[in-house]
Amino acid sequence: MKQTITGIGVSDGIAIAKAYRLETPDLTVEKRTVEQPELEIVRFESAKAEAAVELEAIRAKAAENFGEDKAAIFSAHLLVLNDPELESSVKGSIEQGVNAEFALQQAADTFTAMFEAMDNEYMRERAADVRDVTKRLLAKLLGVHVSDPSTINEEVIIIADDLTPSATAQLNKQFVKGFVTDIGGRTSHSAILGRMLEIPAVVGTKTAMASIEQGTPLIVDGTDGTVVLEPTDEETQAYETKKTSFESDKELLKRFVSEATVTRDGHHVEVGANIASTDDLPLADKNGAEGVGLFRTEFLYMGKSDFPTEEEQYDAYKTVLTSMGERPTVVRTLDIGGDKELSYFSTPEEMNPFLGERAIRLCFEHPEMFRTQLRALLRASVHGNLKIMFPMIATLEEFRRAKGMLLEEQEKLQAEGIKVSDTYEVGMMLEIPAAAVIADLFAKEVDFFSIGTNDLIQYTMAADRMNETVSYLYQPNHPSILRLIHNVIQAAHKEGKWVGMCGEVAGDPLSIPVLLGMGLDEFSMSPSSILKARAQFADLSKAEWEGYIPEILQMETSEKIIEFVKTHS
């Protein structure tokens, strides 16, 4: 029966092909009493050994396809597989006289429930790692065949309950034209890897597996999150046209790759890339990034068993700076806590973690960790155009303290005979309203500001951005947000300092004209958004939008401002 399903579009584009259901194997477990527990333990260890070999192979393939940093999720799977607490729990149950499958399922359920009960999205998604590893082990213990997506040899759209990271890593882009899953969000592993593959993807549909049969003709619109089942000829033709237009637009945008970002009236702004690892550099270059506006260094710390050493960090920073050459590279110092935690580093449980000990606050509490990063950054500074940025600064004292620690490490390095660049800049991420209000005072001491809109909006609107019931308050064009941003830009320019923006809003077509009019100097965004933004700038007049700003700042609601932008763009 013809039907349309909606979900979350997480990777742009149109896919038209038949459905390939990635069936979830029947891994039903029954409890049995065993008389020889030692034999069950041998079965469990044998399954573990086989799973480890498979995971190593998948990890190697993922490293080849996506790079070492993305393959690190499979290192995390190996850590789960070899977790001593999980193993001890399973063996303990077996020794009580139950079969290995039941013991494993019981232990995995406990671990999964523990992760799912956590307060932040990143840790909740670790439950998916435990489920993925558990399925692999149970399949081996039960002797059940599990679908291998790497064997697909015709054009299909994958339909799955949840596309596990290991399944995603085996997808062949030549044949897999898109995928749809019942669960998942914008930051899930499958969504991230889908974007890396650049294939259309819709997640979180909740009903795809129940509604779509094997071989059903499908259309997936990864831009707006729509899945059309058994489309009519007219619908297919319409989406073919949309697909051709989408791909044609992508081709046309390529002409902007090597061009500077210049408005219709000749004003140049800088458009940079937000990156999470050195593996993202080729994508930034492919899209003509004029710099790196945000290097999220916390990803150096994640998916590992311990803190990265100074040498490991130095190598990563040197790679990015060397690759970017004279182009500016803004490196954000460690920003963990809140929604980003490390498995090997215990952060305090807090009622309001986003308002608690995170980012620069956590670094002050653990100066040895912070100073190691500062040393690595300073050593790498001679290899490029480095700009060091401190996150979550609320007071002048915090900025002075962080900069003071940086200068102390510089003196130590120079005393050791290690060269440090004398041209690197020191700035702050502006994401706390209190700091935005006194931006004029900060502007006398920083070299630059970079506005982090996700948190600035969250804190200004007093609305948890992870809470769906208050998501309507995420309003980038709310008058209060725009006034704060305007205040920051005015204050910085008065002192001759530059202002960038590295939050999601920098790449939003509805926000770009207003930010341009306010005088924002640098826009940093997802690499895949750069060319589209550059094309938009080419159609805009800086002088025209500058003239609109007084009127916009007097508007009462987001709706009025958005309507104004649509009318005048």
XYZ file of C-alpha atoms in Angstrom:
569
model
C 0.000 0.000 0.000
C 1.336 3.391 -0.927
C 2.545 5.373 2.040
C 4.841 8.165 3.115
C 6.987 7.919 6.228
C 8.790 10.800 7.847
C 11.862 10.878 10.057
C 14.979 12.986 10.608
C 16.918 13.816 7.458
C 20.588 13.480 8.431
C 22.348 13.344 5.065
C 21.212 15.454 2.083
C 20.190 14.166 -1.328
C 17.621 11.970 -3.099
C 17.871 8.186 -3.443
C 15.563 6.089 -5.643
C 15.909 2.308 -5.444
C 14.270 -0.776 -3.987
C 14.348 -1.657 -0.310
C 16.876 -4.051 1.178
C 15.814 -5.052 4.660
C 18.658 -5.619 7.024
C 16.841 -8.173 9.118
C 17.456 -8.352 12.786
C 18.381 -11.992 13.483
C 16.368 -13.965 16.003
C 18.608 -13.912 19.023
C 16.015 -15.063 21.514
C 17.736 -16.396 24.593
C 16.361 -19.064 26.902
C 17.571 -19.737 30.383
C 19.009 -23.238 30.866
C 20.616 -24.904 33.806
C 24.035 -26.337 33.015
C 25.884 -29.007 34.909
C 29.332 -28.205 33.545
C 29.803 -24.417 33.803
C 33.435 -24.740 32.723
C 32.297 -25.852 29.261
C 29.993 -22.825 29.002
C 32.881 -20.571 29.896
C 34.918 -22.152 27.100
C 32.019 -21.505 24.669
C 31.850 -17.874 25.810
C 35.600 -17.361 25.440
C 35.560 -18.983 22.013
C 32.755 -16.653 20.887
C 34.724 -13.694 22.235
C 37.837 -14.712 20.331
C 35.899 -15.048 17.050
C 34.169 -11.702 17.612
C 37.510 -10.032 18.284
C 38.896 -11.264 14.947
C 35.810 -9.940 13.131
C 35.938 -6.580 14.876
C 39.630 -6.151 14.062
C 38.840 -6.784 10.389
C 35.929 -4.315 10.414
C 38.072 -1.749 12.219
C 40.756 -2.065 9.534
C 38.166 -1.674 6.763
C 36.643 1.363 8.461
C 40.105 2.912 8.826
C 40.672 2.407 5.096
C 37.288 3.870 4.138
C 36.837 6.627 6.708
C 40.171 7.147 8.442
C 41.646 6.115 11.753
C 39.643 8.534 13.893
C 36.289 7.243 12.653
C 37.519 3.665 12.994
C 38.114 4.380 16.670
C 34.489 3.457 17.385
C 35.456 -0.142 16.678
C 38.321 0.165 19.099
C 35.585 1.146 21.555
C 33.711 -2.038 20.588
C 36.820 -4.056 21.309
C 37.041 -2.347 24.683
C 33.429 -3.354 25.383
C 34.176 -6.903 24.227
C 37.144 -7.134 26.575
C 35.613 -5.162 29.418
C 36.634 -6.990 32.621
C 33.423 -6.053 34.445
C 31.249 -7.433 31.654
C 33.339 -10.602 31.463
C 33.314 -11.039 35.226
C 29.545 -10.601 35.338
C 28.994 -13.175 32.575
C 31.356 -15.743 34.062
C 29.931 -15.188 37.520
C 26.433 -16.030 36.285
C 27.693 -19.066 34.380
C 29.390 -20.349 37.514
C 26.001 -20.088 39.207
C 24.834 -22.744 36.717
C 23.194 -20.889 33.793
C 24.011 -21.082 30.069
C 26.403 -18.588 28.456
C 23.734 -16.928 26.263
C 21.509 -16.131 29.230
C 24.426 -14.938 31.333
C 25.597 -12.633 28.523
C 22.139 -11.198 27.844
C 21.583 -10.544 31.520
C 24.903 -8.731 31.926
C 24.433 -6.738 28.695
C 20.946 -5.621 29.747
C 22.395 -4.248 32.969
C 25.148 -2.339 31.142
C 22.760 -1.009 28.499
C 20.258 0.194 31.092
C 23.055 1.961 32.957
C 24.126 3.910 29.829
C 20.562 4.698 28.776
C 19.818 6.195 32.195
C 22.611 8.731 31.876
C 21.801 12.405 31.459
C 23.599 13.159 28.249
C 23.088 12.092 24.674
C 26.684 11.021 24.038
C 26.712 8.514 26.904
C 23.209 7.259 26.062
C 24.465 6.409 22.602
C 27.179 4.202 24.146
C 24.362 1.783 24.875
C 24.323 1.140 21.104
C 27.943 -0.052 21.334
C 27.034 -2.573 24.026
C 24.023 -3.815 22.012
C 26.148 -4.160 18.863
C 28.816 -6.216 20.608
C 26.211 -8.317 22.430
C 24.417 -9.220 19.177
C 27.679 -10.335 17.642
C 28.474 -12.566 20.611
C 24.951 -13.991 20.878
C 24.879 -14.844 17.165
C 28.038 -16.863 17.610
C 26.788 -18.612 20.740
C 23.425 -19.418 19.091
C 24.880 -20.317 15.700
C 22.637 -17.729 13.981
C 23.526 -16.216 10.617
C 23.766 -12.418 10.576
C 23.241 -10.426 7.352
C 26.432 -9.144 5.797
C 25.760 -5.808 4.048
C 29.157 -5.987 2.339
C 27.732 -8.696 -0.010
C 25.099 -6.375 -1.557
C 25.757 -6.161 -5.319
C 22.802 -4.177 -6.714
C 21.447 -0.686 -6.114
C 19.360 -0.630 -2.922
C 18.192 1.496 -0.038
C 18.935 -0.153 3.293
C 16.046 -0.427 5.747
C 16.975 -1.332 9.294
C 15.755 -1.081 12.814
C 19.077 0.426 13.824
C 22.061 0.527 11.522
C 24.880 -0.478 13.797
C 28.300 1.124 13.363
C 29.779 -2.170 12.202
C 27.050 -2.576 9.559
C 27.484 1.029 8.389
C 31.212 0.532 7.972
C 30.565 -2.358 5.570
C 28.258 -0.418 3.229
C 29.467 -0.162 -0.343
C 28.566 3.282 -1.687
C 28.495 1.891 -5.249
C 25.378 -0.146 -4.447
C 23.898 1.339 -1.290
C 22.191 4.541 -2.429
C 20.666 5.514 0.892
C 19.415 4.193 4.196
C 16.449 4.497 6.536
C 16.376 3.452 10.186
C 13.657 3.326 12.803
C 15.842 4.750 15.553
C 18.774 7.149 15.716
C 19.374 10.886 15.856
C 21.516 13.567 14.245
C 24.540 12.633 16.357
C 24.210 8.842 16.147
C 27.076 6.844 14.648
C 25.033 5.891 11.591
C 24.125 9.527 10.886
C 27.746 10.661 11.124
C 29.057 7.866 8.924
C 26.174 8.403 6.474
C 27.313 11.983 5.984
C 30.887 10.780 5.535
C 29.655 8.452 2.766
C 27.610 11.348 1.343
C 24.536 9.185 0.740
C 20.952 10.281 1.553
C 19.791 9.068 4.952
C 16.702 9.334 7.133
C 16.728 8.079 10.731
C 14.247 7.916 13.590
C 11.228 6.916 11.460
C 9.980 4.444 14.125
C 7.870 2.539 11.535
C 10.103 1.760 8.537
C 10.762 -1.893 9.412
C 7.084 -2.492 10.132
C 5.945 -0.800 6.907
C 8.480 -1.636 4.211
C 8.789 -5.098 2.625
C 11.884 -6.467 0.911
C 12.115 -5.088 -2.634
C 9.550 -2.280 -2.152
C 10.278 0.621 -4.544
C 11.346 3.617 -2.466
C 12.304 7.252 -2.632
C 14.394 8.724 0.192
C 14.720 12.476 0.574
C 17.557 12.928 3.059
C 17.130 16.700 3.047
C 13.620 16.879 4.481
C 13.434 13.388 6.064
C 10.771 11.903 3.764
C 10.485 8.266 2.616
C 7.962 7.508 -0.143
C 6.866 3.859 -0.540
C 5.748 2.536 -3.919
C 5.836 5.964 -5.566
C 3.616 6.639 -8.584
C 5.208 7.352 -11.928
C 4.451 11.028 -11.414
C 6.115 11.035 -7.993
C 9.138 9.199 -9.318
C 9.440 11.682 -12.152
C 9.111 14.608 -9.745
C 11.837 13.248 -7.451
C 14.051 12.367 -10.428
C 13.804 16.014 -11.392
C 14.553 17.078 -7.813
C 17.507 14.689 -7.698
C 18.876 16.010 -10.993
C 18.465 19.546 -9.703
C 20.202 18.671 -6.403
C 23.134 17.048 -8.181
C 23.280 19.825 -10.741
C 23.389 22.405 -7.944
C 26.229 20.466 -6.320
C 28.157 20.533 -9.574
C 27.505 24.233 -10.078
C 28.664 25.005 -6.580
C 32.056 23.468 -7.365
C 32.969 26.623 -9.243
C 33.177 28.345 -5.858
C 35.809 25.938 -4.506
C 38.824 28.034 -5.376
C 37.137 31.413 -5.135
C 37.255 33.809 -2.203
C 33.989 34.471 -0.387
C 32.951 37.889 -1.698
C 29.569 39.591 -1.577
C 27.839 41.241 -4.524
C 29.240 44.621 -3.438
C 32.787 43.344 -3.068
C 33.011 42.692 0.681
C 35.147 39.702 1.668
C 34.233 37.433 4.567
C 36.081 34.331 5.604
C 34.291 30.983 5.461
C 35.999 28.241 7.411
C 35.314 24.638 8.345
C 34.427 23.043 11.646
C 36.445 19.840 11.982
C 36.573 17.093 14.576
C 39.761 15.330 13.540
C 42.600 15.343 11.039
C 40.495 12.978 8.886
C 38.112 15.860 8.161
C 40.837 17.940 6.467
C 40.329 16.472 2.946
C 36.611 17.291 3.119
C 37.445 20.842 4.221
C 39.869 21.248 1.309
C 37.452 19.657 -1.156
C 34.947 22.365 -0.253
C 37.429 25.222 -0.390
C 37.593 26.106 3.308
C 39.478 29.366 3.848
C 40.546 28.170 7.259
C 39.523 26.024 10.183
C 37.139 27.995 12.332
C 36.803 25.287 14.957
C 38.979 22.256 15.644
C 37.166 20.303 18.360
C 40.113 18.838 20.216
C 38.007 16.744 22.596
C 37.769 14.110 19.883
C 41.473 13.465 20.469
C 40.441 12.312 23.936
C 37.432 10.180 23.023
C 37.371 6.502 21.995
C 40.619 5.932 23.877
C 41.604 4.207 27.095
C 43.661 7.100 28.488
C 44.519 10.757 27.936
C 46.459 11.485 24.739
C 50.092 12.288 25.429
C 51.703 15.616 24.626
C 53.374 13.999 21.610
C 50.101 12.562 20.286
C 48.449 15.944 20.597
C 51.416 17.773 19.078
C 51.326 15.451 16.048
C 47.603 16.086 15.499
C 47.914 19.871 15.849
C 50.999 19.930 13.611
C 49.126 17.923 10.948
C 46.222 20.357 10.905
C 48.396 23.481 10.952
C 50.749 22.198 8.262
C 47.830 21.182 6.081
C 46.172 24.592 6.412
C 49.422 26.511 5.816
C 48.825 30.264 6.019
C 45.082 29.782 6.412
C 43.926 30.488 9.988
C 43.293 27.526 12.286
C 41.239 28.083 15.431
C 41.867 25.330 17.964
C 39.457 25.066 20.882
C 41.067 23.781 24.046
C 39.517 20.769 25.748
C 35.738 21.027 26.108
C 34.523 17.973 28.003
C 31.782 17.719 30.593
C 28.154 18.571 29.836
C 27.290 16.204 26.978
C 30.863 15.032 26.386
C 32.449 12.588 28.798
C 35.455 10.293 28.741
C 35.171 6.616 29.663
C 38.503 6.706 31.514
C 37.972 10.006 33.337
C 35.320 10.410 35.978
C 33.489 13.722 36.019
C 31.167 14.562 38.890
C 27.482 13.740 38.590
C 25.605 17.009 38.523
C 21.957 18.016 38.491
C 22.646 20.488 35.667
C 25.815 19.319 33.903
C 25.654 22.049 31.241
C 25.824 24.601 34.053
C 28.442 22.739 36.020
C 32.095 21.740 35.887
C 32.820 21.558 32.178
C 35.241 22.972 29.559
C 37.602 25.621 31.000
C 36.165 25.039 34.497
C 37.175 21.383 34.363
C 40.599 22.310 32.980
C 41.217 24.608 35.948
C 40.372 21.726 38.285
C 42.826 19.459 36.438
C 45.689 21.795 35.462
C 48.091 18.979 34.537
C 45.694 17.850 31.804
C 45.239 21.425 30.572
C 48.941 22.296 30.642
C 49.789 19.198 28.582
C 47.450 20.415 25.868
C 48.812 23.967 26.028
C 52.388 22.718 25.635
C 51.419 20.625 22.620
C 49.639 23.589 21.028
C 52.519 25.983 21.634
C 55.045 23.537 20.177
C 52.833 23.104 17.106
C 52.365 26.885 16.721
C 55.453 27.201 14.484
C 53.818 25.031 11.804
C 50.961 27.318 10.786
C 48.600 30.161 11.572
C 47.417 29.128 15.041
C 44.650 30.743 17.055
C 44.019 29.246 20.495
C 40.488 29.543 21.851
C 39.297 28.933 25.416
C 35.687 27.610 25.752
C 33.052 28.517 28.382
C 34.670 31.737 29.584
C 32.271 33.655 31.847
C 34.499 36.134 33.649
C 37.557 38.223 32.932
C 39.358 36.389 35.719
C 38.845 33.068 33.928
C 40.280 34.392 30.675
C 43.245 35.934 32.451
C 43.897 32.724 34.373
C 43.785 30.565 31.227
C 46.014 32.952 29.285
C 48.361 33.156 32.266
C 48.781 29.392 32.272
C 49.433 29.476 28.538
C 52.160 32.113 28.932
C 53.742 30.145 31.793
C 53.985 27.078 29.569
C 55.442 29.227 26.793
C 58.176 30.485 29.124
C 58.975 26.916 30.202
C 59.232 25.729 26.607
C 61.460 28.616 25.622
C 63.651 27.932 28.659
C 63.985 24.369 27.316
C 65.112 25.797 23.981
C 61.865 24.904 22.190
C 60.712 27.465 19.650
C 57.222 28.955 19.927
C 55.612 31.163 17.274
C 55.393 34.826 18.223
C 52.337 35.415 16.008
C 49.753 33.013 17.397
C 46.549 34.581 18.726
C 44.587 33.928 21.914
C 40.822 34.280 21.955
C 37.722 32.945 23.601
C 34.583 31.129 22.623
C 31.717 33.393 23.437
C 28.762 31.249 24.514
C 27.725 32.577 27.920
C 25.323 35.572 27.999
C 27.237 37.165 30.895
C 30.345 37.325 28.715
C 28.386 38.668 25.746
C 27.019 41.503 27.886
C 30.534 42.624 28.899
C 32.115 41.900 25.531
C 33.518 45.455 25.540
C 35.651 44.567 28.570
C 36.799 41.228 27.118
C 37.578 42.891 23.772
C 40.421 44.855 25.387
C 42.190 41.595 26.307
C 41.400 38.980 23.655
C 42.740 38.769 20.117
C 39.390 37.483 18.810
C 35.961 36.132 19.686
C 34.289 33.080 18.204
C 30.571 32.865 18.981
C 29.276 29.409 19.894
C 25.589 29.703 19.110
C 24.358 26.308 20.346
C 25.186 27.108 23.948
C 24.618 30.862 23.666
C 21.017 30.150 22.637
C 20.610 27.443 25.279
C 21.824 29.668 28.090
C 20.061 32.821 26.928
C 16.701 31.101 26.452
C 17.141 28.915 29.587
C 16.140 25.890 27.488
C 18.015 22.570 27.525
C 18.802 21.861 23.879
C 18.557 18.100 24.546
C 14.995 18.449 25.833
C 12.490 17.983 23.006
C 9.637 19.548 24.963
C 11.379 22.940 25.030
C 13.031 22.683 21.627
C 10.690 25.392 20.316
C 12.818 27.840 22.304
C 15.872 27.118 20.157
C 15.446 30.373 18.224
C 18.674 31.570 16.551
C 16.860 34.652 15.264
C 15.250 35.605 18.551
C 15.704 39.362 19.156
C 17.668 38.691 22.372
C 20.179 36.447 20.567
C 20.673 38.888 17.717
C 21.139 41.799 20.115
C 23.794 39.861 22.037
C 25.635 38.941 18.834
C 25.412 42.542 17.605
C 26.793 43.767 20.919
C 29.749 41.373 20.680
C 30.613 42.377 17.121
C 30.355 46.087 17.901
C 32.518 45.745 21.007
C 35.200 43.737 19.197
C 35.393 46.037 16.188
C 35.718 49.049 18.440
C 38.949 47.518 19.756
C 40.094 46.412 16.291
C 39.479 42.707 16.990
C 37.810 40.183 14.682
C 34.751 38.047 15.403
C 33.921 34.605 14.049
C 31.042 32.239 14.608
C 31.503 28.481 14.873
C 28.011 27.419 15.950
C 25.376 25.852 13.701
C 23.854 29.256 12.954
C 26.907 30.340 10.909
C 25.818 28.029 8.079
C 22.084 28.772 8.292
C 20.868 30.521 5.107
C 18.238 32.399 7.140
C 20.870 33.812 9.499
C 23.705 34.557 7.090
C 22.258 37.837 5.682
C 21.674 39.298 9.165
C 25.120 38.247 10.425
C 26.711 39.730 7.319
C 24.879 42.992 7.915
C 26.050 43.059 11.516
C 29.654 42.764 10.322
C 30.596 39.226 11.381
C 34.099 38.615 10.008
C 34.330 34.832 9.867
C 31.703 32.114 9.377
C 32.717 28.558 10.269
C 30.472 25.629 9.424
C 30.255 21.993 8.382
C 32.533 21.533 5.327
C 29.599 20.332 3.217
C 27.807 23.679 3.816
C 30.662 25.920 2.640
C 29.998 26.097 -1.094
C 26.282 26.693 -0.641
C 27.068 29.536 1.790
C 29.665 30.995 -0.551
C 27.110 31.049 -3.362
C 24.651 32.827 -1.071
C 27.226 35.479 -0.124
C 27.829 36.158 -3.811
C 24.163 37.194 -4.111
C 24.113 39.385 -1.000
C 25.057 43.024 -0.585
C 26.871 43.846 2.645
C 25.870 47.528 2.459
C 22.216 46.648 1.878
C 22.000 44.316 4.892
C 23.980 46.708 7.028
C 21.221 49.205 6.384
C 18.537 46.738 7.490
C 20.129 45.984 10.884
C 18.626 48.898 12.924
C 15.150 47.860 11.777
C 15.790 44.142 12.452
C 17.066 44.831 15.967
C 13.768 46.551 16.792
C 11.634 43.578 15.726
C 9.738 41.738 18.439
C 9.812 38.072 17.388
C 11.843 35.479 15.499
C 8.966 35.011 13.070
C 9.042 38.666 12.034
C 12.796 38.590 11.533
C 12.679 35.375 9.497
C 9.889 36.773 7.360
C 11.922 39.933 6.788
C 14.970 37.881 5.703
C 12.883 35.777 3.312
C 11.270 38.850 1.807
C 14.522 40.739 1.283
C 16.808 37.870 0.185
